[in-house]
Coordinates of C-alpha atoms in Angstrom, one line a residue:
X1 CA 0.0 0.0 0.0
X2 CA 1.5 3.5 -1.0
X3 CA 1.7 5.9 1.9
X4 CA -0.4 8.9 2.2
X5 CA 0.2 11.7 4.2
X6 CA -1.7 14.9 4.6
X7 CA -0.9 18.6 6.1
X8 CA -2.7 18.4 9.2
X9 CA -3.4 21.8 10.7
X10 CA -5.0 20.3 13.8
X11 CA -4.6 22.8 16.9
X12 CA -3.6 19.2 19.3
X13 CA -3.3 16.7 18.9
X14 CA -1.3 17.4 16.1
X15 CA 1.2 16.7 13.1
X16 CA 4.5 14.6 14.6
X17 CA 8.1 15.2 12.7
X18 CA 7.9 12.3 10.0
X19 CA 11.4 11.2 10.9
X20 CA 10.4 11.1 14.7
X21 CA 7.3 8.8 13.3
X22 CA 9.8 6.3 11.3
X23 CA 12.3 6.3 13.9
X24 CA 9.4 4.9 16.3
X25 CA 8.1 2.7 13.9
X26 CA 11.4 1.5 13.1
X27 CA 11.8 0.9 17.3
X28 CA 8.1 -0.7 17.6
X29 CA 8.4 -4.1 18.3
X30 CA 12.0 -3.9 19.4
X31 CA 13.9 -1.3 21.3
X32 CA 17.5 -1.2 20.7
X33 CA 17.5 -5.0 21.1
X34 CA 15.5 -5.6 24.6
X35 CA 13.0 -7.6 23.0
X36 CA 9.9 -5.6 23.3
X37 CA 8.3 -2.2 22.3
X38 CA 8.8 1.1 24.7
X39 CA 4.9 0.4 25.6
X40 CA 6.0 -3.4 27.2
X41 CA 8.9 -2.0 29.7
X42 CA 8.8 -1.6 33.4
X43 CA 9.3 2.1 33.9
X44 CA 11.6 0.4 36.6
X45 CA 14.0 -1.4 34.1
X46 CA 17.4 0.0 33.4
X47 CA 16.3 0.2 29.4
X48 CA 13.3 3.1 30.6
X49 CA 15.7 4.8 32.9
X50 CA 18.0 5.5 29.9
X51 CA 15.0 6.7 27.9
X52 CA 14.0 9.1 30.4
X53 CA 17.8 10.4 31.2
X54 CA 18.2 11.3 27.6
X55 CA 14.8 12.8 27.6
X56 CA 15.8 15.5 29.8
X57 CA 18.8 15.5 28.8
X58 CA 17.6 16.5 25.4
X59 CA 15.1 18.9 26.8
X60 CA 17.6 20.5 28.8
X61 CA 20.0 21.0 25.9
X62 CA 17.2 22.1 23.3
X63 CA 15.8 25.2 25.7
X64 CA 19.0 25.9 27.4
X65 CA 17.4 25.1 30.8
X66 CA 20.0 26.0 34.2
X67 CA 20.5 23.6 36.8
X68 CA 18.6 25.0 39.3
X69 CA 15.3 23.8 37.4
X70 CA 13.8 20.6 37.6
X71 CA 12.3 18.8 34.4
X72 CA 9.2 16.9 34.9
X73 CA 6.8 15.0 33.0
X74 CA 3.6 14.4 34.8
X75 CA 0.2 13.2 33.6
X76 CA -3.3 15.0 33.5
X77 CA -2.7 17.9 30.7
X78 CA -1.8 21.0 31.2
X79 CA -5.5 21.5 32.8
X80 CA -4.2 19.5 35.7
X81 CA -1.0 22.1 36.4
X82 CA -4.3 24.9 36.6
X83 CA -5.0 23.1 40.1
X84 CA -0.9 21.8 41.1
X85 CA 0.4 25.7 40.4
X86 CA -2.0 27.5 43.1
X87 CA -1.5 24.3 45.6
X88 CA 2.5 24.4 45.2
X89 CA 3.4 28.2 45.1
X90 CA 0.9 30.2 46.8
X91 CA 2.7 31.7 49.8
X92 CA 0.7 32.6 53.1
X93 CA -1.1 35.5 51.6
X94 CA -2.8 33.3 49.5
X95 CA -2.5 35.8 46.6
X96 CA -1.8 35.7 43.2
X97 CA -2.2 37.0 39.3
X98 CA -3.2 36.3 36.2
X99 CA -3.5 37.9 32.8
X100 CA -6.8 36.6 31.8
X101 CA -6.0 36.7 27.8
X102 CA -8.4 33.6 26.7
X103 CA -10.3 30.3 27.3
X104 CA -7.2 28.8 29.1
X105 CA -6.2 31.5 31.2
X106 CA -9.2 32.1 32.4
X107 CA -10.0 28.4 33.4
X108 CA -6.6 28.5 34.8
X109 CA -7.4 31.9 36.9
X110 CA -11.0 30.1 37.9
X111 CA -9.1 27.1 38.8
X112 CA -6.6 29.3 41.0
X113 CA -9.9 31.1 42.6
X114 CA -10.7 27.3 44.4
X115 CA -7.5 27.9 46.8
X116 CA -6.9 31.6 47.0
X117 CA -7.5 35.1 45.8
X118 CA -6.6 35.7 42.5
X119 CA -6.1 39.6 40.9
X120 CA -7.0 39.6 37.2
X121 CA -4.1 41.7 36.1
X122 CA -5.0 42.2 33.0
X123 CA -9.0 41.1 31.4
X124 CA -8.9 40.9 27.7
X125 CA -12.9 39.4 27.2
X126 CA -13.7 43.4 26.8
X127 CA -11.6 43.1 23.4
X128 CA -13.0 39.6 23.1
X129 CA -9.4 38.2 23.2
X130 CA -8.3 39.9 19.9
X131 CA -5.5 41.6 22.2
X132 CA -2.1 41.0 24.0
X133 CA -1.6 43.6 26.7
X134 CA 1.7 45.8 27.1
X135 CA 3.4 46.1 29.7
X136 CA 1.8 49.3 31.2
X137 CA -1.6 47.4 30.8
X138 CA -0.8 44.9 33.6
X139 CA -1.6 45.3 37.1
X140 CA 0.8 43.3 39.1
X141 CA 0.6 43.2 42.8
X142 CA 4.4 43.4 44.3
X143 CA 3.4 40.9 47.5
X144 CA 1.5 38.1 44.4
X145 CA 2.6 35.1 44.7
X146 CA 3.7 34.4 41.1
X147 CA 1.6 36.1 38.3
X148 CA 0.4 33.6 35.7
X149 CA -0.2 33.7 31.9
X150 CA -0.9 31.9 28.8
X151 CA 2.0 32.3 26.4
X152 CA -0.2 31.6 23.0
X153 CA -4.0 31.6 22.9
X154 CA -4.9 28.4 20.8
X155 CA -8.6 29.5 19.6
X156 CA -8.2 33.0 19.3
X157 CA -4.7 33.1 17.8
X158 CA -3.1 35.6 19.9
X159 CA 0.9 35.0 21.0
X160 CA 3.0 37.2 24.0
X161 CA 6.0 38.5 21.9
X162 CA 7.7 39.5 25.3
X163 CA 8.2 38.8 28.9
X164 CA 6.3 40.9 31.2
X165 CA 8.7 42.6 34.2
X166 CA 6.9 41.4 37.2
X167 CA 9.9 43.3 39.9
X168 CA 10.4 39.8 41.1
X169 CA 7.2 38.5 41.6
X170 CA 8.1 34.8 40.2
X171 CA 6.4 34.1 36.2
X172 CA 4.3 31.1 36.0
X173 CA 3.7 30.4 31.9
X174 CA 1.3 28.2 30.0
X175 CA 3.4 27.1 26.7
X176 CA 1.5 24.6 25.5
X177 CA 1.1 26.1 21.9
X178 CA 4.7 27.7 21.5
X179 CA 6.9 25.5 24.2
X180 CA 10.4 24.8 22.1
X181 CA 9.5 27.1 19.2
X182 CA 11.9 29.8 19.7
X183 CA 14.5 31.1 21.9
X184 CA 13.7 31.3 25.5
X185 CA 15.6 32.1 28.4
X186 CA 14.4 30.0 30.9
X187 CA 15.8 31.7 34.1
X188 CA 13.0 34.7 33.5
X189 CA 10.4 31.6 34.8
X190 CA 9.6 30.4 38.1
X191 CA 7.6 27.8 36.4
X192 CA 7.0 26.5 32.3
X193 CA 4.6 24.0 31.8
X194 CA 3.5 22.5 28.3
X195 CA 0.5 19.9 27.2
X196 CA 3.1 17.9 25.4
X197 CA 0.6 17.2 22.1
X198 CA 1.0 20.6 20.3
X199 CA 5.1 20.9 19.8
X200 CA 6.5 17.7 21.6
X201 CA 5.3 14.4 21.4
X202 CA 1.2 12.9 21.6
X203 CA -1.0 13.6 23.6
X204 CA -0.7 11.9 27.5
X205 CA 2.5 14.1 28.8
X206 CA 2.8 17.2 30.4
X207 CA 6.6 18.9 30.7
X208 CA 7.3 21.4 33.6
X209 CA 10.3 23.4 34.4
X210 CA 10.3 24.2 37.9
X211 CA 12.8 26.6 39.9
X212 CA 13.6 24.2 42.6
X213 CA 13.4 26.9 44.8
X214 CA 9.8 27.3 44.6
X215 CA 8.7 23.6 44.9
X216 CA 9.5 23.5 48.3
X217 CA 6.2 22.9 50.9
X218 CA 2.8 22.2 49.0
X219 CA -0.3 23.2 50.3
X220 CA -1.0 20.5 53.6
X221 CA -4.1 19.4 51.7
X222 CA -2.2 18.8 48.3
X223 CA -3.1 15.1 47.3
X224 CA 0.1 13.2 46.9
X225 CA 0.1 13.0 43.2
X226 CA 0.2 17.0 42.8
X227 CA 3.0 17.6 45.1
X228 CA 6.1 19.5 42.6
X229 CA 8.5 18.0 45.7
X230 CA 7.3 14.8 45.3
X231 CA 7.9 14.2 41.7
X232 CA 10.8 15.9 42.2
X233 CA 12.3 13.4 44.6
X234 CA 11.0 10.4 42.3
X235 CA 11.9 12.0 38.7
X236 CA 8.6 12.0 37.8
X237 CA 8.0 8.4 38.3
X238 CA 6.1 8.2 41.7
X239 CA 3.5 6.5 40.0
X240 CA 3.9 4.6 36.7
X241 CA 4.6 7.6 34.1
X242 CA 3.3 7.7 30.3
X243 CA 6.2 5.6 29.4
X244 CA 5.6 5.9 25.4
X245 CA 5.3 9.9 25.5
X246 CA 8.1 10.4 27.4
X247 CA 9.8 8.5 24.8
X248 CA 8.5 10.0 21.7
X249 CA 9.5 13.3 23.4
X250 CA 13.1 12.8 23.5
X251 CA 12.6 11.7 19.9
X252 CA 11.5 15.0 19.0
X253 CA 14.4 16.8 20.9
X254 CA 16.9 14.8 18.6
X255 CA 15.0 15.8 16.0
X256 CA 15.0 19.5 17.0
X257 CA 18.8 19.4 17.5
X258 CA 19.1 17.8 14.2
X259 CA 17.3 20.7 12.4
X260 CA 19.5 22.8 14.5
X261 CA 17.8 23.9 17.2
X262 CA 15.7 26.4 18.8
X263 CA 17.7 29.2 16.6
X264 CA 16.6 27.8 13.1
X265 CA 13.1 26.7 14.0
X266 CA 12.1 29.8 15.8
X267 CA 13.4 31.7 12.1
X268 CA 11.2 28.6 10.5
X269 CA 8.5 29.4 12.4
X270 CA 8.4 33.1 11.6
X271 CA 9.4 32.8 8.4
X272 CA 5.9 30.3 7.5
X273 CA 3.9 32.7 10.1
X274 CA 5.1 35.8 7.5
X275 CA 3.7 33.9 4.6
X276 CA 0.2 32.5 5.6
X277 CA -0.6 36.3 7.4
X278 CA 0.9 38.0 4.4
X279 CA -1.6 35.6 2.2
X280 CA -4.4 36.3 4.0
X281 CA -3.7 39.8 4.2
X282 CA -3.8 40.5 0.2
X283 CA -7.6 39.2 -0.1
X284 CA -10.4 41.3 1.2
X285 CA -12.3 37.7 1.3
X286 CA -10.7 36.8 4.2
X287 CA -10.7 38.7 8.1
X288 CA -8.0 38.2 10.4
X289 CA -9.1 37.3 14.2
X290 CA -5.9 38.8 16.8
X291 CA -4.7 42.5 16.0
X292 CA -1.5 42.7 14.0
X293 CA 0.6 43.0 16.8
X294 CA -0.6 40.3 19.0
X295 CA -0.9 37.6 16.0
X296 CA 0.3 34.1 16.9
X297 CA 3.0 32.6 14.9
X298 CA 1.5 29.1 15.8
X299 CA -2.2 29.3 15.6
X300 CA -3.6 31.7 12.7
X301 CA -7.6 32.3 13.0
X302 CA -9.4 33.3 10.1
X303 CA -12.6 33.8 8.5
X304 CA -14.8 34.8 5.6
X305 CA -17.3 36.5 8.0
X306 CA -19.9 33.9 6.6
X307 CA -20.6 30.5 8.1
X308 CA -21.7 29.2 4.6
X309 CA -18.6 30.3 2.8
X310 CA -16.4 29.1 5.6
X311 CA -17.7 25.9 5.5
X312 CA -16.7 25.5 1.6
X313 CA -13.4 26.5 2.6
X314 CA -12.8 23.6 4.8
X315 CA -14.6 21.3 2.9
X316 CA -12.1 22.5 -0.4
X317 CA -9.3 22.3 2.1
X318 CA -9.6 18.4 3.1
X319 CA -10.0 18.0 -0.5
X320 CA -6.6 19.3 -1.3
X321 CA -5.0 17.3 1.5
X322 CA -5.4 20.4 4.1
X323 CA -6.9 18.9 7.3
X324 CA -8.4 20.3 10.0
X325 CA -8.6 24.0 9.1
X326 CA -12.4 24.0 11.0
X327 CA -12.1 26.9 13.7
X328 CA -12.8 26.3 17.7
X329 CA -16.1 26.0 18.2
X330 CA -15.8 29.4 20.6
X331 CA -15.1 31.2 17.5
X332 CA -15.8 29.5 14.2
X333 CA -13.7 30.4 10.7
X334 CA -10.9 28.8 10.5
X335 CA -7.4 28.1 12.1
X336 CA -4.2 26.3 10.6
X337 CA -2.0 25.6 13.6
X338 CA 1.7 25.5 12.0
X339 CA 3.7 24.7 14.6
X340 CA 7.1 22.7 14.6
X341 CA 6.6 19.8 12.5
X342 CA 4.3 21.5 10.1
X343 CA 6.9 22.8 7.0
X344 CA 7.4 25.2 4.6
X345 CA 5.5 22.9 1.8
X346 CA 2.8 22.8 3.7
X347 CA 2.0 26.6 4.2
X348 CA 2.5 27.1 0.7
X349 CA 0.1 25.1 -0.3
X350 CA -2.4 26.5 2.3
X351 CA -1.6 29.4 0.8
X352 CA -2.3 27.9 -2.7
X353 CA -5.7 27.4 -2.0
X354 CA -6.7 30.5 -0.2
X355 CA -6.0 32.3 -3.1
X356 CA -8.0 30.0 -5.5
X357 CA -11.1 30.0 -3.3
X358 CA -10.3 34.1 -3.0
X359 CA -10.4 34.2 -6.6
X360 CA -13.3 31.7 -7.4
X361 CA -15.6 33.8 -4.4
X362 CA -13.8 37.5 -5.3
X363 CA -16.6 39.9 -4.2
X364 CA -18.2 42.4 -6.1

């Protein structure tokens, strides 16, 4: 049977590196001679241990992180880190804040409101999310616990393009749609965390980079399998950990180093993000969601401004190969999510076929 492959715009889970998917495929049904797949091992055998040591390892090398963090890679999405970040790091004032900048961020802020109270420091629902604040915009309290937000807005296609200055209060960020797609420096964080199904391997992992610092004493109340010490004491393996994940993640940090690392692909990245918003941008057909200066470079949101004609969009799309182009249901249009693995060849031909359905619907 001949192999087909699509361009899957999918906002998570989403397209893998095809290299990282032969190299597994190639490893299946027998790692590196053991005798069994990655999904057979004890998590306690010497083979997984190496798997996980290079894993961090790789993670380590590909975002520069210092040795003062610890690398994790927990279960439960990066919904479950809404509940573990509040019952870690609030200190006894209970207080913390969030820039409340879409869906996520404000589940994570209503999530935070179960164990203390939060400060919106910034509320973008006015603008209806279109908007990344500046820095003179937030309102950050100097005694806050950490001050939380989401790095890149998945359904409305919004992206931070800088750090906020908090004056020390420590930065918690949400990168599950731009973890490991450019430069970061890491020591600007008290705490990353990343659903791992966007950028870094499918679906079932979570990554966090903790200051050990800050995961000292959990909340009394904390159930065991939330506790940042914990996991810290047990490299992430308290509990049997999502073996496979973990191991398709260091494949894609090979892969990343390969391609030359966070350097080349963050110049990828923006150079594909130029092209489909530049596309988009010559036909009056088409709307753009986020303001130009808070556009995402991984998650572009469209539309026509008509249900009916967006709908024969994404129909014409699949037909072309295109997948998963359908908006979030919160917003409708459309999004292509070009993140990582996503390449050059398959923007252009995104590109392609906006401006043949441009052309074939040209108003007036």
């Amino acid at each position: 049977m001949t192999m087909h492959r699509v361009f899957n715009f999918a906002a998570g889970p989403s397209q893998l590196p095809l290299p990282v998917l032969e190299r597994a495929q190639k490893e299946l049904l027998d790692y590196e001679g053991t005798g069994m797949s990655v999904m057979e091992m004890s998590h306690r055998s010497a083979a997984f241990s190496k798997i996980m040591d290079h894993t961090e390892q790789g993670v380590r090398d590909v975002m520069n992180i210092p040795d003062d963090y610890a690398v994790l890679f927990l279960a439960g999405g990066a919904s479950s880190q809404f509940t573990m970040i509040p019952l870690n790091l609030l200190k006894e004032n209970r207080q913390a804040d969030y820039a409340v900048t879409g869906h996520f961020a404000k589940l994570a802020y209503e999530e935070g409101n179960r164990y203390g109270q939060m400060h919106v420091s910034y509320d973008g629902s006015g603008n209806e999310y279109r908007h990344i604040p500046q820095q003179k915009e937030l309102d950050i309290h100097p005694d806050a616990s950490y001050f939380h937000y989401c790095a890149n807005n998945t359904i409305y296609g919004t992206e931070w393009h800088y750090v906020p200055e908090t004056n020390g209060v420590p930065i918690v960020a949400d990168m599950s749609s731009d973890i490991a797609s450019r430069p970061v420096d890491v020591s600007q964080f008290g705490l990353i965390y990343a659903g791992a199904q966007k950028n870094l391997a499918p679906a079932g992992v979570t990554l966090v980079i903790v200051r050990k610092d800050l995961a000292k004493e959990p909340d009394r109340l904390t159930p065991v399998m939330y506790s940042y010490p914990r996991e810290i004491a047990h490299d992430s393996m308290y509990n049997t950990p999502p073996c496979w994940q973990i191991y398709m993640l260091g494949l894609v940090m090979d892969w990343l180093k390969d391609q030359g690392g966070m350097e080349e692909i963050g110049r990828r990245n923006q150079e594909k993000a130029n092209l489909l918003y530049g596309t988009l941008e010559q036909y009056p057909l088409f709307h753009l969601y986020a303001e130009k200066e808070s556009r995402s470079r991984m998650n572009v949101t469209f539309s026509t401004g008509d249900a009916d004609l967006d709908a024969r969009f994404i129909q014409g799309a699949a037909e072309y190969g295109l997948m998963n182009v359908k908006g979030h249901r919160l917003l409708g249009g459309m999004r292509a999510s070009i993140y990582n693995a996503m390449d050059l060849d398959g923007v252009k031909a995104l590109c392609q076929w906006i401006e043949q359905f441009a052309s074939e619907n040209r108003k007036g």
